[in-house]
Amino acid sequence: MRVIVDKDYQTLSRRAALFLAGEIIRKPDTVLGLATGSTPVGTYQQLVKLHQERMADFSEVTTFNLDEYYGVSPDNQCSYAWFMDHHLFGHVNVQRNNIHIPNGLTQDVELECRNYEDKIQQAGGIEVQLLGIGRNGHIGFNEPSSEFAAHTSLVELDQGTIEANSRFFDSRDQVPRQAISMGIKSIMKARRILLLANGSEKAEAIYNTLCGPITPQCPASVLQLHPDVTIMVDKEAGKDLPREC
Ligand code: F6R
């Protein structure tokens, strides 16, 4: 795994955006796996800027988002569909039918999950998967104890995740308890992975991801088994990392 420690969130976000823009230049019809949450907001801002400067053309890019809250409509401002529109898709020239986000309102979850996996395969697989990380080491919504062999499925959110994500809702009670999430196996199939983390509250998860045992108790630790992972952190998130793990 390559680890880059940047001085601050701004620098990290710029570096991550350049990494993704570089991928789009290398392969204009690339398939990107995308994440939501606070962490990638700066990266998306920088990508929009690069697009405006004509350095990132999304016209042939296909995207698959990691997850969506179950039971939440894409029009709801708390949905990840809305988030993506607001932070990225609404500002770049990605084609609407190349955007994929699990349908949180599906009547048939199993079918939705199977179809999502099939669509990723039909698109040729994910070239670069962007990830954030939960304080408990989750990636996507694969919480501690998730099976490493899991594909896209309906998952239960951890109490800590509900707590952490309540900042996006009016109250804790409004945070959905379930989500449709790509599984660890779906994530591991991506050819390249870019994981971002900022802030000291992520330091322990980053330490465990890089230096801890490979265990479902820290889902992100599975990335130690992936052949092409880049981890970009700011100083705070990287503060517990030794020179060598
Ligand atoms: C989001 C996702 C989650 C977040 C993680 C960190 O699509 O899959 O794994 O990346 O919860 O969230 P933030 O960035 O808000 O700290």
XYZ file of N, CA, C and O and ligand atoms in Angstrom, residues 35-39 66-67 132-134 138-140 167 202, ligand 1:
76
model
N -17.562 7.562 -3.412
C -17.989 7.542 -2.004
C -18.696 8.850 -1.662
O -18.552 9.851 -2.377
N -19.420 8.833 -0.555
C -20.060 10.059 -0.062
C -19.493 10.370 1.330
O -18.470 9.828 1.708
N -20.164 11.213 2.083
C -19.674 11.597 3.413
C -18.846 12.872 3.321
O -18.623 13.410 2.235
N -18.351 13.322 4.469
C -17.604 14.602 4.503
C -16.264 14.502 3.793
O -15.813 15.459 3.161
N -15.610 13.347 3.910
C -14.228 13.242 3.434
C -14.044 13.629 1.965
O -13.168 14.439 1.661
N -20.852 3.702 -3.785
C -20.719 2.606 -2.825
C -22.026 2.212 -2.177
O -22.274 1.042 -1.925
N -22.870 3.209 -1.883
C -24.006 2.884 -1.020
C -25.119 3.928 -1.089
O -24.930 5.036 -1.628
N -13.890 6.448 1.646
C -13.630 7.091 2.932
C -13.521 5.955 3.937
O -13.577 4.782 3.569
N -13.416 6.293 5.197
C -13.350 5.241 6.223
C -14.099 5.700 7.462
O -14.033 6.880 7.835
N -14.844 4.789 8.053
C -15.549 5.127 9.297
C -14.585 5.091 10.471
O -13.511 4.488 10.399
N -15.020 1.015 9.051
C -15.887 0.529 7.970
C -15.504 1.162 6.632
O -14.986 2.273 6.579
N -15.745 0.415 5.571
C -15.624 0.952 4.206
C -16.936 0.632 3.503
O -17.498 -0.450 3.692
N -17.429 1.571 2.667
C -18.825 1.472 2.280
C -19.583 1.452 3.603
O -19.181 2.103 4.576
N -25.146 13.953 12.081
C -24.864 15.360 11.777
C -25.471 15.783 10.442
O -25.655 16.957 10.184
N -10.052 9.856 12.808
C -9.828 8.711 11.921
C -8.461 8.042 12.168
O -8.139 7.051 11.523
C -19.845 6.735 2.148
C -19.319 5.565 2.802
C -18.733 5.587 4.171
C -17.949 6.859 4.492
C -17.460 6.829 5.938
C -16.724 8.084 6.316
O -20.286 6.428 0.850
O -19.371 4.548 2.209
O -17.899 4.468 4.331
O -16.859 6.956 3.616
O -18.543 6.660 6.793
O -17.618 9.142 6.310
P -17.114 10.651 6.509
O -16.303 10.960 5.325
O -18.384 11.463 6.569
O -16.332 10.673 7.775
